[in-house]
């Protein structure tokens, strides 16, 4: 698996923070089905890991939680990228053994399986095809599609050694439900500096740095003109982007200020996954945390 797409100087997503209604139920799901372990836990929150030190996901139980509601902006899914197709096969073997409902899509650049956690938060688990097989078209866009996955072929690569998420797992990308695609495009490309790599009509957009097939997906399929998830609502609390250096951070802060976006500067806050520098809200009210604490 190519690893450089999720290292500096690429601007990659390193961590996702979810709000859930029942912490113990969610922990059980993310341990038994997805393959995480608990790194830290309080009565209302848990930091999840796959290697005993790195956290890709954290959970926060909200009191009197409001369920996910169609039409809200927020999480479409977060996507865990496994190192190899063999790992993906082992994951699917585990899913089959546990009789968990799952969707699938062959996107040409990757093979992906889709699940929902107990609160309905979307999860993708995938492996990339070799980047030499990706098709970059004359317009500079990468060819992506959605076809049936050859599940039996994936399973043939498995070796039956699933014991949780393997070392080398990363947060491959995040896919967001946004309220206005044009506003989101301007924000993520002009303020943050992402490049458009695929466009699906006027309803979906995929962006990346370093010619990855996408670090972030944006769509309005179920969220056009939607409102943000309320404070006590189930869903995405924040996601973290790793920046290369302070100069890049200063430029992004300046870009955000020129767009009228509020920038909150802070230190610490390990709840968000890493040493923090600042955060902001995108045009749909989705919290983005920026950090230098990455590979």
Tab-separated table of C-alpha atoms in Angstrom:
chain	number	residue	atom	x	y	z
A	1	UNK	CA	0.000	0.000	0.000
A	2	UNK	CA	1.348	3.482	-0.804
A	3	UNK	CA	1.958	5.235	2.522
A	4	UNK	CA	3.127	8.660	1.358
A	5	UNK	CA	-0.432	9.909	0.822
A	6	UNK	CA	-0.964	9.956	4.586
A	7	UNK	CA	2.284	11.615	5.556
A	8	UNK	CA	3.512	15.187	5.441
A	9	UNK	CA	3.624	17.306	3.359
A	10	UNK	CA	0.222	15.945	2.309
A	11	UNK	CA	-2.725	17.433	4.170
A	12	UNK	CA	-4.404	14.275	5.407
A	13	UNK	CA	-7.125	13.462	7.927
A	14	UNK	CA	-5.665	11.782	11.004
A	15	UNK	CA	-8.510	11.554	13.504
A	16	UNK	CA	-12.315	11.620	13.769
A	17	UNK	CA	-14.331	12.433	16.880
A	18	UNK	CA	-17.877	11.071	17.070
A	19	UNK	CA	-20.807	11.767	19.380
A	20	UNK	CA	-22.711	8.653	20.421
A	21	UNK	CA	-25.753	7.881	22.561
A	22	UNK	CA	-24.409	4.909	24.535
A	23	UNK	CA	-20.659	4.745	25.085
A	24	UNK	CA	-20.433	1.118	26.228
A	25	UNK	CA	-22.524	-0.095	23.301
A	26	UNK	CA	-20.346	1.844	20.864
A	27	UNK	CA	-17.106	0.616	22.434
A	28	UNK	CA	-18.303	-2.972	22.132
A	29	UNK	CA	-19.135	-2.441	18.463
A	30	UNK	CA	-15.867	-0.737	17.572
A	31	UNK	CA	-13.873	-3.433	19.376
A	32	UNK	CA	-15.677	-6.570	18.197
A	33	UNK	CA	-16.746	-5.525	14.687
A	34	UNK	CA	-14.254	-2.887	13.532
A	35	UNK	CA	-11.226	-4.119	15.472
A	36	UNK	CA	-10.190	-1.209	17.679
A	37	UNK	CA	-8.868	-1.358	21.250
A	38	UNK	CA	-9.491	1.224	23.970
A	39	UNK	CA	-6.522	3.506	24.663
A	40	UNK	CA	-8.183	5.794	27.230
A	41	UNK	CA	-11.655	5.826	28.742
A	42	UNK	CA	-13.715	7.981	31.093
A	43	UNK	CA	-17.387	7.694	32.021
A	44	UNK	CA	-18.397	9.681	28.949
A	45	UNK	CA	-15.584	9.298	26.416
A	46	UNK	CA	-13.175	6.803	24.893
A	47	UNK	CA	-10.067	7.140	22.753
A	48	UNK	CA	-9.660	4.167	20.408
A	49	UNK	CA	-6.449	2.702	19.023
A	50	UNK	CA	-5.214	-0.193	16.895
A	51	UNK	CA	-1.580	-0.279	18.046
A	52	UNK	CA	-1.663	0.807	21.671
A	53	UNK	CA	-0.520	4.363	20.980
A	54	UNK	CA	-2.047	5.853	17.812
A	55	UNK	CA	-5.653	7.068	17.943
A	56	UNK	CA	-7.715	7.356	14.775
A	57	UNK	CA	-11.123	7.629	16.435
A	58	UNK	CA	-12.598	8.890	19.685
A	59	UNK	CA	-16.127	8.650	21.036
A	60	UNK	CA	-18.078	10.991	23.276
A	61	UNK	CA	-21.391	10.081	24.851
A	62	UNK	CA	-23.833	12.985	24.829
A	63	UNK	CA	-26.690	13.113	27.369
A	64	UNK	CA	-30.255	12.995	26.027
A	65	UNK	CA	-28.771	12.397	22.610
A	66	UNK	CA	-30.820	13.351	19.572
A	67	UNK	CA	-30.644	10.692	16.826
A	68	UNK	CA	-29.154	11.252	13.387
A	69	UNK	CA	-31.635	13.049	11.193
A	70	UNK	CA	-31.847	13.066	7.405
A	71	UNK	CA	-31.079	16.477	5.965
A	72	UNK	CA	-28.364	17.395	8.464
A	73	UNK	CA	-24.868	18.347	7.414
A	74	UNK	CA	-22.072	16.351	9.009
A	75	UNK	CA	-20.626	12.882	8.578
A	76	UNK	CA	-21.412	10.781	5.520
A	77	UNK	CA	-18.744	8.288	6.533
A	78	UNK	CA	-15.208	8.081	7.816
A	79	UNK	CA	-12.925	5.622	6.053
A	80	UNK	CA	-10.321	3.309	7.555
A	81	UNK	CA	-7.625	2.343	5.049
A	82	UNK	CA	-6.120	-1.091	5.647
A	83	UNK	CA	-2.533	-1.763	4.511
A	84	UNK	CA	-3.252	-4.675	2.159
A	85	UNK	CA	-6.013	-6.510	0.310
A	86	UNK	CA	-5.234	-9.512	2.528
A	87	UNK	CA	-6.117	-7.379	5.556
A	88	UNK	CA	-9.378	-6.401	3.882
A	89	UNK	CA	-10.145	-10.071	3.242
A	90	UNK	CA	-9.488	-10.905	6.887
A	91	UNK	CA	-11.758	-8.054	7.947
A	92	UNK	CA	-14.566	-9.344	5.718
A	93	UNK	CA	-14.141	-12.870	7.075
A	94	UNK	CA	-14.710	-11.456	10.559
A	95	UNK	CA	-17.751	-9.494	9.377
A	96	UNK	CA	-19.261	-12.607	7.782
A	97	UNK	CA	-18.655	-14.689	10.915
A	98	UNK	CA	-20.437	-12.067	13.010
A	99	UNK	CA	-23.332	-11.842	10.541
A	100	UNK	CA	-23.026	-8.061	10.220
A	101	UNK	CA	-24.859	-6.261	7.422
A	102	UNK	CA	-22.432	-4.611	5.036
A	103	UNK	CA	-22.455	-2.787	1.708
A	104	UNK	CA	-19.654	-2.755	-0.855
A	105	UNK	CA	-18.271	-0.789	-3.775
A	106	UNK	CA	-15.408	-1.297	-6.224
A	107	UNK	CA	-14.255	2.257	-6.989
A	108	UNK	CA	-11.447	1.205	-9.350
A	109	UNK	CA	-8.890	3.004	-7.168
A	110	UNK	CA	-10.018	0.961	-4.167
A	111	UNK	CA	-12.254	-1.825	-2.889
A	112	UNK	CA	-14.522	-0.738	-0.049
A	113	UNK	CA	-17.032	-2.104	2.422
A	114	UNK	CA	-19.580	0.031	4.255
A	115	UNK	CA	-21.150	-0.323	7.693
A	116	UNK	CA	-23.105	1.764	10.190
A	117	UNK	CA	-22.304	1.865	13.887
A	118	UNK	CA	-25.125	1.415	16.463
A	119	UNK	CA	-26.055	5.107	16.153
A	120	UNK	CA	-26.031	5.078	12.351
A	121	UNK	CA	-22.649	6.789	11.887
A	122	UNK	CA	-21.220	5.721	8.534
A	123	UNK	CA	-18.003	3.708	8.314
A	124	UNK	CA	-15.983	2.612	5.292
A	125	UNK	CA	-13.215	0.020	5.518
A	126	UNK	CA	-11.136	-0.267	2.353
A	127	UNK	CA	-7.852	-1.090	0.701
A	128	UNK	CA	-6.310	0.799	-2.196
A	129	UNK	CA	-5.318	-0.700	-5.485
A	130	UNK	CA	-1.695	0.100	-6.470
A	131	UNK	CA	-1.478	3.733	-7.508
A	132	UNK	CA	0.085	2.665	-10.834
A	133	UNK	CA	-3.342	1.221	-11.720
A	134	UNK	CA	-5.239	4.460	-11.064
A	135	UNK	CA	-6.313	6.232	-14.222
A	136	UNK	CA	-5.603	9.962	-14.365
A	137	UNK	CA	-7.576	11.515	-17.203
A	138	UNK	CA	-6.623	14.351	-19.529
A	139	UNK	CA	-8.573	16.861	-17.442
A	140	UNK	CA	-6.419	16.030	-14.411
A	141	UNK	CA	-9.181	14.080	-12.660
A	142	UNK	CA	-8.817	10.555	-11.365
A	143	UNK	CA	-11.211	7.907	-12.681
A	144	UNK	CA	-13.503	6.628	-9.941
A	145	UNK	CA	-16.650	4.557	-10.272
A	146	UNK	CA	-18.867	2.322	-8.163
A	147	UNK	CA	-19.246	-1.264	-9.267
A	148	UNK	CA	-19.767	-4.588	-7.542
A	149	UNK	CA	-16.875	-5.857	-5.464
A	150	UNK	CA	-15.669	-9.348	-6.282
A	151	UNK	CA	-16.044	-10.435	-2.668
A	152	UNK	CA	-14.874	-13.998	-3.334
A	153	UNK	CA	-11.673	-12.657	-4.866
A	154	UNK	CA	-11.048	-10.482	-1.807
A	155	UNK	CA	-11.712	-13.445	0.476
A	156	UNK	CA	-9.210	-15.566	-1.464
A	157	UNK	CA	-6.511	-13.115	-0.386
A	158	UNK	CA	-7.424	-13.604	3.291
A	159	UNK	CA	-5.357	-15.857	5.516
A	160	UNK	CA	-7.715	-16.043	8.507
A	161	UNK	CA	-5.472	-14.095	10.872
A	162	UNK	CA	-7.822	-11.228	11.801
A	163	UNK	CA	-7.133	-10.097	15.348
A	164	UNK	CA	-8.200	-6.468	15.049
A	165	UNK	CA	-7.104	-3.566	12.881
A	166	UNK	CA	-3.560	-4.252	11.623
A	167	UNK	CA	-0.539	-2.055	12.162
A	168	UNK	CA	-0.366	0.458	9.356
A	169	UNK	CA	-4.093	1.242	9.387
A	170	UNK	CA	-4.731	4.956	8.772
A	171	UNK	CA	-7.714	7.247	8.502
A	172	UNK	CA	-7.838	7.062	4.720
A	173	UNK	CA	-10.359	9.829	4.172
A	174	UNK	CA	-13.507	11.435	5.476
A	175	UNK	CA	-16.669	11.950	3.435
A	176	UNK	CA	-18.895	14.835	4.523
A	177	UNK	CA	-22.535	15.674	3.943
A	178	UNK	CA	-22.540	19.411	3.262
A	179	UNK	CA	-25.253	22.025	2.882
A	180	UNK	CA	-23.924	23.822	-0.212
A	181	UNK	CA	-21.385	22.237	-2.554
A	182	UNK	CA	-20.208	25.481	-4.183
A	183	UNK	CA	-19.511	27.102	-0.811
A	184	UNK	CA	-17.746	23.978	0.401
A	185	UNK	CA	-15.643	23.802	-2.763
A	186	UNK	CA	-14.502	27.401	-2.308
A	187	UNK	CA	-13.701	26.817	1.369
A	188	UNK	CA	-11.711	23.600	0.982
A	189	UNK	CA	-9.831	24.596	-2.175
A	190	UNK	CA	-9.230	28.319	-1.630
A	191	UNK	CA	-8.912	28.506	2.152
A	192	UNK	CA	-7.322	25.122	2.871
A	193	UNK	CA	-5.567	24.441	-0.436
A	194	UNK	CA	-7.027	21.104	-1.508
A	195	UNK	CA	-7.170	20.123	-5.175
A	196	UNK	CA	-10.262	18.766	-6.941
A	197	UNK	CA	-9.594	15.238	-8.191
A	198	UNK	CA	-13.101	14.028	-9.085
A	199	UNK	CA	-16.464	15.686	-9.569
A	200	UNK	CA	-19.836	13.923	-9.736
A	201	UNK	CA	-22.109	16.458	-11.403
A	202	UNK	CA	-23.247	19.240	-9.100
A	203	UNK	CA	-23.825	17.007	-6.081
A	204	UNK	CA	-20.452	15.540	-5.086
A	205	UNK	CA	-16.804	16.496	-5.105
A	206	UNK	CA	-13.608	14.689	-4.111
A	207	UNK	CA	-10.475	16.572	-3.066
A	208	UNK	CA	-6.935	15.697	-2.057
A	209	UNK	CA	-3.315	16.748	-1.875
A	210	UNK	CA	-0.371	14.919	-3.433
A	211	UNK	CA	-2.523	13.200	-6.101
A	212	UNK	CA	-4.333	10.862	-3.741
A	213	UNK	CA	-7.727	9.754	-5.052
A	214	UNK	CA	-9.320	11.653	-2.175
A	215	UNK	CA	-8.561	12.779	1.351
A	216	UNK	CA	-12.007	14.382	1.657
A	217	UNK	CA	-15.320	13.728	-0.071
A	218	UNK	CA	-18.140	16.307	-0.106
A	219	UNK	CA	-21.735	15.705	-1.171
A	220	UNK	CA	-25.244	17.135	-0.904
A	221	UNK	CA	-27.075	13.866	-1.661
A	222	UNK	CA	-29.062	13.976	1.587
A	223	UNK	CA	-27.988	17.307	3.072
A	224	UNK	CA	-28.725	20.094	0.561
A	225	UNK	CA	-29.391	23.295	2.550
A	226	UNK	CA	-29.079	21.173	5.685
A	227	UNK	CA	-28.393	22.382	9.198
A	228	UNK	CA	-25.447	21.360	11.406
A	229	UNK	CA	-25.766	18.512	13.901
A	230	UNK	CA	-27.012	20.045	17.179
A	231	UNK	CA	-24.748	20.094	20.229
A	232	UNK	CA	-26.513	17.105	21.781
A	233	UNK	CA	-27.034	15.328	18.459
A	234	UNK	CA	-25.447	12.056	17.368
A	235	UNK	CA	-22.819	12.403	14.663
A	236	UNK	CA	-19.550	14.102	13.859
A	237	UNK	CA	-18.052	16.351	16.538
A	238	UNK	CA	-14.834	17.136	14.660
A	239	UNK	CA	-12.165	15.797	12.378
A	240	UNK	CA	-8.449	16.553	12.447
A	241	UNK	CA	-6.217	17.578	9.550
A	242	UNK	CA	-2.432	17.344	9.837
A	243	UNK	CA	-0.536	20.363	8.511
A	244	UNK	CA	3.065	20.358	7.347
A	245	UNK	CA	4.439	23.392	9.168
A	246	UNK	CA	3.710	26.698	10.857
A	247	UNK	CA	3.967	28.711	7.635
A	248	UNK	CA	1.181	26.635	6.113
A	249	UNK	CA	-0.893	27.093	9.272
A	250	UNK	CA	-0.412	30.851	9.171
A	251	UNK	CA	-1.466	30.973	5.517
A	252	UNK	CA	-4.603	28.932	6.219
A	253	UNK	CA	-5.472	31.151	9.195
A	254	UNK	CA	-5.096	34.188	6.960
A	255	UNK	CA	-7.245	32.602	4.254
A	256	UNK	CA	-9.932	31.717	6.787
A	257	UNK	CA	-9.941	35.223	8.227
A	258	UNK	CA	-10.338	36.730	4.741
A	259	UNK	CA	-13.383	34.468	4.232
A	260	UNK	CA	-14.886	35.575	7.532
A	261	UNK	CA	-14.394	32.200	9.196
A	262	UNK	CA	-13.715	32.235	12.924
A	263	UNK	CA	-10.357	30.764	13.973
A	264	UNK	CA	-9.973	29.409	17.484
A	265	UNK	CA	-6.364	28.999	18.622
A	266	UNK	CA	-5.639	26.624	21.494
A	267	UNK	CA	-3.092	24.218	22.907
A	268	UNK	CA	-3.314	20.629	24.127
A	269	UNK	CA	-6.806	19.156	23.780
A	270	UNK	CA	-5.733	15.556	23.206
A	271	UNK	CA	-9.426	14.680	22.850
A	272	UNK	CA	-9.092	15.764	19.240
A	273	UNK	CA	-6.131	13.484	18.595
A	274	UNK	CA	-2.785	15.262	18.713
A	275	UNK	CA	-1.115	18.489	19.764
A	276	UNK	CA	-3.392	21.219	18.522
A	277	UNK	CA	-2.891	24.577	16.966
A	278	UNK	CA	-6.301	25.885	15.913
A	279	UNK	CA	-9.784	24.963	14.728
A	280	UNK	CA	-12.562	26.431	12.616
A	281	UNK	CA	-16.012	25.649	11.252
A	282	UNK	CA	-16.543	24.950	7.558
A	283	UNK	CA	-19.529	26.559	5.744
A	284	UNK	CA	-21.791	23.688	6.880
A	285	UNK	CA	-20.865	24.165	10.539
A	286	UNK	CA	-18.538	21.136	10.643
A	287	UNK	CA	-15.658	21.495	13.114
A	288	UNK	CA	-12.142	21.024	11.681
A	289	UNK	CA	-9.161	20.788	14.006
A	290	UNK	CA	-5.658	21.449	12.664
A	291	UNK	CA	-2.516	19.921	14.127
A	292	UNK	CA	1.182	19.589	13.381
A	293	UNK	CA	1.306	16.305	15.292
A	294	UNK	CA	1.631	13.799	12.485
A	295	UNK	CA	4.090	11.762	10.468
